[in-house]
């Protein structure tokens, strides 16, 4: 407390430029993991290099990164820190499913919900794997320059219609979710990175996506304590370094403001009642649940007033800094309040340093290629394989493939599809068995007929047996977890026509559980919560599609044609 008071006194006497720099430390902006501006995948949110360099020089204290290879990420983190000078940065990423989920060449692991299902039958094994999951994620993140893992998700996915949490959660009931999240963060933080429990006080029982609109959670305080808060309490007990807020409205706690901007939620519930003393970070303020109702500056000020320490992805960084600085100067935010957040940030960074010497700075053009230059190490590869094998579900036999047929793949979008490169098993293995690839994009009108009982336009497919591969899961900006597509009717239609040769479901367990009872017992079928190429290879191997000959992947064309 004495240190915080000294900072507050210094602020009161500091010139405006010094205060603005102190405020800037509490912002975390979005940047691409790629090194050059033309490589940015999401320029709407990812700042260009000139802006990033200026903001780092002006004191902005953190960057959330996405995209690029592991080697490129290591260079990027070094570059950003050089732009910031001696002021240490918080460098983070949403690597909920391993670092390889976001950065090529690292370990891409099955979604956390896979372990929630395993925990029901083999709790000791599930907890052991969750800790190994955390260690793998923390070790690879640290080796590539990140010091903050934005996970674990502590939401309880007890609503199968949840469009945005879904398989990102560790479990569908609170005790398992809390135990597995705590195991993960214990493993990750042991590797010298900070973890972040999200999305407080619980985004699992919602049917709307806060990226698109403000969800309503109509539960009582008693219900929150028995379900939503349980995993967060477990994470706090396990010494999680940070907590991320949720953009949702809880009338039982605050009928006027979303949790991210509510003192009743952040200060009273999280700080006072649950006793959390670490960093509180907002979810991205560019999400429509906030940006659709508040300006960039006012949202940032309200978040700090409510009890947040760090502002993640404000819609306009300069506007947010200006608004917070003005709020301090006018007494709306006290110097003591600002200094408390700066002190919590300082302690978090010190916690990383205490783990040991950080990864060495590159000394030559070759040095950055060291981490993961040959891919994940043997332990990580074994973990990834074990997780896929333990979460795989198979019924029926293997597929007796002929010389021709159709590989019908459903995707959300063929554009920028990270789990389906040209060499992906879902394309290459069926092609080696003589199946022609045909891709359906979510919400695309082209494959559907006007017949509700026979919704798939089979005449467009061409002849032969059909392998149906469905990539369906909850994801941000989707609006639904299953695309609202008539897959039960498609299954029945293909079976009635004698054309369904096999079914593969990747992602949502709820879709698998919905379709499985409709299958004839002789139809080979399998489910994996993972969608990445490793999961595809293992699943299709169980359906009788072995490793292909060494030849280029087929052209996928444009899917159905009119």
XYZ file of C-alpha atoms in Angstrom:
562
model
C 0.000 0.000 0.000
C 2.912 2.350 0.781
C 4.311 1.844 -2.740
C 0.899 2.594 -4.238
C 0.605 5.814 -2.254
C 4.041 6.936 -3.429
C 3.010 6.352 -7.055
C -0.219 8.310 -6.472
C 1.713 11.241 -4.976
C 4.090 11.233 -7.935
C 1.119 11.278 -10.302
C -0.379 14.285 -8.598
C 2.823 16.233 -9.282
C 3.562 14.770 -12.729
C 3.292 16.793 -15.950
C 0.440 15.875 -18.285
C 2.810 13.949 -20.571
C 3.985 11.755 -17.693
C 0.413 11.042 -16.617
C -0.543 10.139 -20.166
C 2.365 7.698 -20.324
C 1.290 6.074 -17.053
C -2.256 5.718 -18.369
C -0.952 4.192 -21.602
C 0.628 1.341 -19.634
C -2.879 0.073 -18.874
C -3.793 -0.470 -22.532
C -3.386 -3.732 -24.447
C -3.726 -3.202 -28.204
C -4.069 -5.708 -31.045
C -1.223 -6.503 -33.419
C -0.547 -9.120 -36.054
C 1.948 -11.861 -35.313
C 3.243 -11.273 -38.842
C 6.081 -8.822 -39.284
C 4.828 -6.715 -42.185
C 1.648 -4.712 -42.679
C 0.460 -6.470 -45.871
C 0.448 -9.783 -43.974
C -2.181 -8.617 -41.458
C -5.154 -10.969 -41.548
C -7.554 -8.641 -39.713
C -6.535 -5.033 -40.507
C -9.777 -3.778 -39.016
C -8.420 -4.634 -35.552
C -4.690 -5.157 -36.027
C -2.765 -1.908 -35.890
C -0.217 -1.152 -38.581
C 3.465 -1.104 -37.672
C 3.830 2.667 -37.679
C 0.967 3.013 -35.182
C 2.261 0.157 -33.044
C 5.752 1.630 -32.941
C 4.388 5.030 -31.946
C 2.141 3.606 -29.227
C 4.934 1.456 -27.785
C 7.192 4.527 -27.645
C 4.379 6.457 -25.912
C 4.099 3.829 -23.191
C 1.295 1.462 -24.248
C 1.908 -1.547 -22.054
C 0.675 -4.628 -23.894
C -0.069 -6.270 -27.222
C -2.353 -9.186 -28.052
C -1.065 -11.109 -31.066
C -2.506 -13.438 -33.687
C -1.123 -15.077 -36.814
C 2.214 -16.109 -38.241
C 4.555 -18.962 -37.475
C 6.211 -19.609 -34.143
C 9.552 -18.381 -35.476
C 7.913 -15.219 -36.785
C 6.178 -14.653 -33.450
C 9.537 -14.784 -31.666
C 10.865 -12.085 -33.989
C 7.673 -10.061 -33.547
C 7.839 -10.118 -29.754
C 11.484 -9.035 -29.874
C 10.561 -6.223 -32.264
C 7.718 -4.952 -30.085
C 9.852 -4.977 -26.959
C 12.576 -3.050 -28.810
C 9.989 -0.423 -29.769
C 8.962 -0.165 -26.099
C 12.547 0.320 -24.944
C 13.230 -0.592 -21.327
C 9.540 -0.604 -20.340
C 8.509 -4.291 -20.133
C 5.496 -5.321 -22.193
C 2.693 -7.754 -21.534
C 2.638 -9.913 -24.690
C -0.362 -12.201 -24.903
C -2.451 -14.414 -27.172
C -5.688 -16.400 -27.081
C -3.942 -19.770 -27.147
C -6.734 -21.702 -25.439
C -5.992 -24.840 -27.498
C -2.216 -24.687 -27.452
C 0.100 -22.182 -29.092
C -0.316 -23.936 -32.462
C -3.966 -22.890 -32.536
C -2.790 -19.383 -33.422
C 0.842 -19.746 -34.547
C 2.014 -22.301 -37.088
C 4.524 -24.950 -36.110
C 3.627 -25.082 -32.401
C 1.386 -27.616 -30.646
C -2.306 -27.488 -31.569
C -4.244 -29.464 -28.955
C -7.842 -30.686 -28.759
C -10.339 -28.178 -27.320
C -10.620 -28.172 -23.505
C -14.152 -29.633 -23.461
C -12.644 -32.949 -24.568
C -11.118 -33.274 -21.100
C -14.397 -32.364 -19.438
C -15.973 -35.397 -21.073
C -12.999 -37.582 -20.058
C -13.206 -36.251 -16.483
C -16.632 -37.853 -16.114
C -15.152 -41.357 -16.459
C -11.439 -40.990 -15.653
C -10.975 -37.906 -13.449
C -7.360 -38.592 -12.446
C -6.274 -39.049 -16.059
C -8.170 -35.937 -17.159
C -6.553 -33.792 -14.464
C -3.098 -35.110 -15.327
C -3.639 -34.337 -18.998
C -4.996 -30.863 -18.170
C -1.843 -29.993 -16.246
C 0.337 -31.353 -19.067
C -1.802 -29.294 -21.482
C -0.991 -26.190 -19.429
C 2.709 -26.988 -19.213
C 2.932 -27.500 -22.963
C 1.099 -24.247 -23.643
C 3.104 -22.242 -21.125
C 6.461 -23.650 -22.215
C 5.873 -22.980 -25.927
C 4.367 -19.537 -25.286
C 7.357 -18.493 -23.216
C 9.891 -19.862 -25.684
C 8.317 -17.753 -28.443
C 8.267 -14.520 -26.450
C 4.790 -14.448 -24.926
C 4.447 -13.926 -21.179
C 0.656 -13.999 -20.831
C -1.698 -16.815 -21.862
C -5.322 -15.660 -22.160
C -6.750 -18.845 -20.705
C -8.160 -20.923 -19.140
C -11.787 -20.401 -20.088
C -13.643 -20.786 -16.778
C -17.125 -20.633 -18.263
C -19.389 -23.616 -17.615
C -20.793 -24.662 -20.979
C -24.114 -25.908 -19.631
C -26.018 -24.470 -22.599
C -25.450 -26.570 -25.754
C -26.806 -23.691 -27.850
C -24.016 -21.379 -26.686
C -22.598 -19.972 -29.934
C -19.266 -18.689 -28.678
C -18.032 -20.770 -25.700
C -18.937 -24.341 -26.668
C -15.825 -26.575 -26.813
C -13.632 -23.754 -25.452
C -14.936 -24.514 -21.936
C -13.285 -27.191 -19.812
C -16.549 -28.821 -18.783
C -20.328 -28.642 -18.727
C -20.684 -28.718 -14.954
C -18.963 -26.415 -12.446
C -16.869 -28.793 -10.338
C -15.152 -30.420 -13.305
C -14.691 -27.067 -15.032
C -13.006 -25.642 -11.951
C -10.750 -28.626 -11.309
C -9.553 -28.855 -14.919
C -9.059 -25.099 -15.323
C -7.023 -25.038 -12.099
C -4.890 -27.950 -13.302
C -4.234 -26.196 -16.612
C -3.230 -22.882 -15.072
C -1.049 -24.575 -12.468
C 0.877 -26.253 -15.263
C 1.114 -23.152 -17.445
C 2.146 -20.739 -14.692
C 4.827 -23.188 -13.539
C 6.461 -22.500 -16.919
C 6.786 -18.788 -16.158
C 3.798 -17.244 -17.948
C 0.734 -15.535 -16.535
C -2.693 -17.111 -17.012
C -6.094 -15.452 -17.289
C -9.385 -16.920 -16.039
C -12.216 -15.827 -18.318
C -14.981 -14.658 -18.860
C -16.021 -13.416 -15.414
C -18.548 -13.995 -13.948
C -19.487 -16.667 -16.526
C -20.444 -16.698 -20.210
C -21.411 -20.376 -20.478
C -25.192 -20.181 -20.124
C -25.865 -17.684 -22.893
C -27.381 -18.189 -26.315
C -25.987 -15.002 -27.857
C -22.447 -13.969 -28.748
C -21.058 -10.853 -27.049
C -18.955 -10.194 -30.141
C -22.256 -9.353 -31.844
C -24.643 -8.170 -29.095
C -25.012 -7.865 -25.330
C -26.109 -11.200 -23.805
C -28.412 -11.358 -20.797
C -27.733 -13.722 -17.893
C -30.943 -13.673 -15.846
C -29.744 -15.780 -12.898
C -29.911 -14.985 -9.201
C -26.857 -14.480 -6.990
C -27.557 -17.880 -5.428
C -27.493 -19.560 -8.830
C -24.268 -17.758 -9.782
C -22.598 -19.003 -6.611
C -23.611 -22.602 -7.288
C -22.665 -22.712 -10.990
C -20.968 -19.795 -12.750
C -18.610 -18.685 -9.973
C -17.333 -22.132 -8.989
C -14.574 -22.418 -11.649
C -13.404 -18.859 -10.980
C -13.140 -19.613 -7.277
C -11.033 -22.665 -8.137
C -8.809 -20.558 -10.394
C -8.355 -17.890 -7.729
C -7.495 -20.583 -5.170
C -4.879 -21.879 -7.641
C -3.330 -18.377 -7.746
C -4.347 -17.352 -11.252
C -2.539 -14.153 -12.219
C -5.416 -12.396 -13.987
C -9.147 -12.499 -14.643
C -10.911 -11.315 -17.810
C -14.356 -9.763 -17.689
C -17.416 -10.805 -19.686
C -19.531 -8.439 -21.742
C -22.944 -9.517 -20.469
C -25.739 -8.063 -18.387
C -26.605 -9.589 -15.008
C -29.697 -7.799 -13.643
C -29.372 -9.568 -10.282
C -26.058 -7.757 -9.731
C -26.342 -4.640 -11.881
C -29.418 -3.929 -14.018
C -27.798 -1.013 -15.835
C -24.268 -1.872 -16.918
C -22.579 -4.943 -18.397
C -20.197 -6.818 -16.127
C -17.115 -5.271 -17.764
C -18.302 -1.798 -16.740
C -19.944 -2.709 -13.434
C -18.398 -1.927 -10.053
C -20.928 -4.302 -8.474
C -19.415 -7.166 -10.496
C -15.719 -6.279 -10.585
C -15.112 -4.411 -7.351
C -17.792 -5.842 -5.046
C -18.069 -9.440 -6.290
C -14.623 -10.204 -7.712
C -12.411 -8.086 -5.484
C -14.303 -7.975 -2.193
C -16.379 -11.158 -2.075
C -14.036 -13.542 -3.930
C -10.859 -11.879 -2.661
C -9.062 -11.625 -6.001
C -6.018 -9.366 -5.817
C -4.454 -9.893 -9.240
C -4.904 -8.161 -12.582
C -8.402 -7.617 -13.941
C -8.494 -7.149 -17.710
C -11.509 -6.336 -19.842
C -12.527 -8.495 -22.737
C -11.957 -6.674 -26.033
C -13.784 -3.352 -25.941
C -14.206 -3.406 -29.734
C -16.814 -6.159 -29.335
C -20.317 -4.991 -30.212
C -21.674 -5.693 -26.721
C -19.623 -2.658 -25.604
C -18.714 -0.722 -28.764
C -22.341 -0.733 -29.896
C -23.374 1.202 -26.789
C -20.362 3.237 -25.610
C -17.659 5.352 -27.221
C -14.041 4.200 -27.067
C -13.030 6.759 -24.454
C -16.065 6.436 -22.194
C -15.936 2.625 -22.255
C -12.302 2.667 -21.131
C -13.037 5.124 -18.313
C -16.077 3.172 -17.127
C -14.055 -0.052 -17.096
C -11.368 1.436 -14.849
C -14.003 3.047 -12.628
C -15.647 -0.364 -12.245
C -12.425 -2.038 -11.103
C -10.607 -3.196 -14.237
C -6.843 -2.699 -14.351
C -6.153 -3.221 -18.039
C -8.162 -2.141 -21.085
C -8.005 -4.704 -23.897
C -8.425 -3.579 -27.508
C -10.188 -0.243 -27.129
C -11.845 0.834 -30.355
C -9.403 3.789 -30.540
C -6.268 3.608 -28.395
C -5.472 7.349 -28.491
C -9.050 8.244 -27.613
C -8.999 5.828 -24.672
C -5.711 7.243 -23.338
C -6.979 10.815 -23.682
C -10.268 10.022 -21.931
C -8.640 8.201 -19.000
C -6.033 10.949 -18.584
C -8.780 13.571 -18.491
C -10.768 11.481 -15.995
C -7.760 11.414 -13.639
C -7.117 15.129 -14.036
C -10.751 15.951 -13.260
C -10.943 13.650 -10.256
C -13.326 11.160 -11.810
C -10.606 8.499 -11.380
C -8.386 9.085 -8.382
C -4.573 8.918 -8.593
C -4.732 6.176 -5.965
C -7.055 4.124 -8.142
C -4.737 4.463 -11.139
C -1.632 3.692 -9.113
C -3.237 0.516 -7.728
C -3.677 -0.802 -11.266
C -0.115 0.141 -12.196
C 1.158 -1.667 -9.120
C -0.804 -4.827 -9.936
C 0.640 -4.716 -13.457
C 4.165 -4.278 -12.049
C 3.716 -7.259 -9.729
C 2.462 -9.433 -12.583
C 5.537 -8.646 -14.689
C 7.787 -9.266 -11.705
C 6.132 -12.640 -11.275
C 7.271 -13.572 -14.790
C 10.823 -12.383 -14.113
C 11.048 -14.362 -10.896
C 10.574 -17.600 -12.808
C 14.059 -17.262 -14.235
C 15.977 -15.737 -17.073
C 13.696 -14.910 -20.016
C 14.401 -16.448 -23.423
C 17.581 -14.943 -24.900
C 17.359 -12.107 -27.362
C 18.319 -13.081 -30.913
C 21.929 -12.312 -31.781
C 21.831 -13.212 -35.466
C 19.422 -13.859 -38.303
C 19.494 -17.560 -37.483
C 18.884 -17.291 -33.730
C 15.099 -16.692 -33.885
C 14.638 -19.999 -35.701
C 15.712 -21.917 -32.600
C 12.368 -22.299 -30.743
C 10.246 -24.999 -32.397
C 12.416 -24.907 -35.532
C 11.703 -28.626 -35.963
C 8.161 -28.434 -34.628
C 6.948 -29.389 -31.130
C 9.252 -31.557 -29.046
C 8.619 -35.267 -28.498
C 6.688 -34.721 -25.244
C 4.369 -32.198 -26.869
C 3.786 -34.441 -29.874
C 2.923 -37.351 -27.604
C 0.552 -35.186 -25.562
C -1.224 -33.966 -28.701
C -1.647 -37.543 -29.905
C -2.824 -38.814 -26.512
C -5.443 -36.075 -26.271
C -6.826 -36.923 -29.698
C -6.912 -40.652 -28.959
C -8.594 -40.249 -25.552
C -11.308 -37.977 -26.962
C -12.076 -39.944 -30.151
C -15.468 -41.661 -30.415
C -16.029 -44.351 -33.057
C -18.927 -46.587 -34.041
C -19.426 -49.076 -36.843
C -16.650 -50.644 -38.872
C -14.362 -49.262 -41.542
C -15.312 -47.890 -44.916
C -14.963 -50.196 -47.940
C -14.043 -47.531 -50.455
C -14.422 -48.115 -54.192
C -12.758 -46.306 -57.042
C -14.959 -43.203 -56.924
C -17.278 -41.249 -54.693
C -17.695 -37.885 -52.978
C -15.844 -36.312 -50.068
C -18.498 -33.833 -48.884
C -17.018 -31.354 -46.378
C -18.966 -28.745 -44.457
C -16.950 -25.679 -43.314
C -17.837 -22.298 -41.892
C -15.787 -20.708 -44.651
C -13.191 -21.858 -47.149
C -11.394 -18.536 -46.750
C -8.534 -18.458 -44.247
C -9.412 -21.907 -42.898
C -6.440 -22.731 -40.671
C -7.325 -26.396 -40.085
C -7.834 -27.243 -43.763
C -4.692 -26.417 -45.734
C -4.202 -28.185 -49.061
C -2.276 -30.962 -47.303
C -4.912 -31.585 -44.597
C -5.853 -35.210 -43.983
C -9.552 -34.449 -44.517
C -8.683 -33.655 -48.155
C -5.713 -35.886 -48.929
C -6.788 -39.199 -47.383
C -10.219 -39.372 -49.083
C -8.634 -38.256 -52.355
C -6.216 -41.175 -52.204
C -9.267 -43.449 -51.900
C -10.793 -41.973 -55.060
C -13.245 -39.507 -53.504
C -13.862 -36.194 -55.233
C -13.709 -33.214 -52.828
C -16.777 -31.014 -52.568
C -16.952 -28.193 -50.023
C -20.059 -26.631 -48.506
C -19.758 -23.331 -46.711
C -22.031 -22.519 -43.772
C -25.163 -20.622 -44.771
C -24.363 -21.169 -48.448
C -27.584 -21.629 -50.451
C -26.028 -23.647 -53.270
C -26.147 -27.233 -51.904
C -29.713 -27.165 -50.651
C -32.896 -28.163 -52.444
C -36.410 -26.923 -51.697
C -37.438 -30.317 -50.315
C -37.338 -30.334 -46.520
C -37.370 -34.133 -46.405
C -34.501 -34.358 -48.907
C -32.614 -31.103 -48.335
C -29.391 -31.985 -50.151
C -29.359 -31.560 -53.936
C -27.878 -34.989 -54.667
C -28.005 -34.515 -58.438
C -25.243 -31.954 -58.071
C -22.919 -34.344 -56.269
C -22.330 -36.848 -58.995
C -22.396 -40.633 -58.459
C -20.810 -42.811 -55.824
C -20.681 -43.232 -52.058
C -20.513 -40.107 -49.870
C -18.140 -39.472 -46.992
C -19.754 -36.661 -44.998
C -17.301 -34.589 -42.937
C -18.832 -31.872 -40.721
C -16.612 -29.221 -39.150
C -18.977 -27.572 -36.667
C -18.246 -25.839 -33.372
C -18.965 -22.616 -31.529
C -16.730 -19.725 -32.550
C -16.799 -15.940 -32.147
C -18.853 -13.986 -34.683
C -20.745 -17.127 -35.765
C -24.139 -16.375 -34.244
C -24.898 -20.087 -33.703
C -23.014 -23.232 -32.769
C -24.332 -25.445 -35.557
C -25.166 -23.243 -38.531
C -28.872 -24.192 -38.209
C -28.435 -26.626 -41.071
C -30.594 -29.742 -41.627
C -27.949 -32.417 -41.019
C -30.357 -34.959 -39.462
C -32.466 -34.845 -42.638
C -29.312 -35.100 -44.765
C -28.216 -38.234 -42.869
C -31.605 -39.844 -43.405
C -31.681 -38.779 -47.058
C -28.242 -40.237 -47.844
C -29.012 -43.469 -46.004
C -32.332 -43.863 -47.828
C -30.476 -43.438 -51.110
C -27.857 -45.983 -50.031
C -25.115 -43.423 -50.474
C -23.848 -42.631 -46.952
C -20.519 -44.441 -46.697
C -19.215 -42.749 -43.569
C -19.649 -39.803 -41.198
C -16.967 -37.701 -39.518
C -17.881 -34.928 -37.055
C -15.182 -32.539 -35.848
C -15.827 -30.050 -33.055
C -19.241 -29.962 -31.410
C -20.143 -32.998 -29.288
C -23.762 -31.890 -29.417
C -24.037 -32.341 -33.164
C -22.439 -35.800 -32.877
C -24.851 -36.814 -30.130
C -27.756 -35.561 -32.225
C -26.760 -37.445 -35.357
C -25.412 -40.695 -33.960
C -28.827 -42.245 -33.072
C -29.956 -41.680 -36.664
C -27.168 -43.782 -38.147
C -27.616 -47.324 -39.317
C -25.409 -49.583 -37.178
C -23.401 -50.583 -40.230
C -22.395 -47.007 -41.125
C -18.834 -46.222 -39.978
C -18.796 -42.965 -38.052
C -16.464 -41.100 -35.721
C -16.243 -37.903 -33.704
C -13.303 -35.785 -32.569
C -13.544 -32.514 -30.641
C -10.406 -31.409 -32.480
C -10.560 -30.030 -36.004
C -6.822 -29.721 -36.701
C -5.031 -31.979 -39.232
C -3.806 -34.390 -36.529
C -7.393 -35.065 -35.406
C -8.442 -35.559 -39.029
C -5.663 -38.070 -39.640
C -6.441 -40.140 -36.550
C -10.212 -40.108 -37.105
C -10.067 -41.015 -40.790
C -7.552 -43.734 -40.030
C -10.143 -45.318 -37.763
C -12.638 -45.188 -40.652
C -10.272 -47.130 -42.889
C -8.603 -44.269 -44.740
C -4.884 -44.829 -44.277
C -1.927 -42.670 -45.175
C -2.044 -41.500 -48.798
C 0.619 -41.833 -51.431
C 3.017 -38.904 -51.660
C 1.321 -36.674 -54.209
C -0.214 -33.166 -54.332
C -3.562 -32.526 -52.680
C -6.564 -32.305 -55.015
C -8.116 -29.092 -56.166
C -11.253 -28.367 -54.154
C -12.788 -26.222 -56.859
C -15.630 -24.014 -55.820
C -17.893 -26.571 -54.188
C -21.341 -27.053 -55.745
C -22.071 -25.545 -59.139
C -25.433 -24.325 -60.377
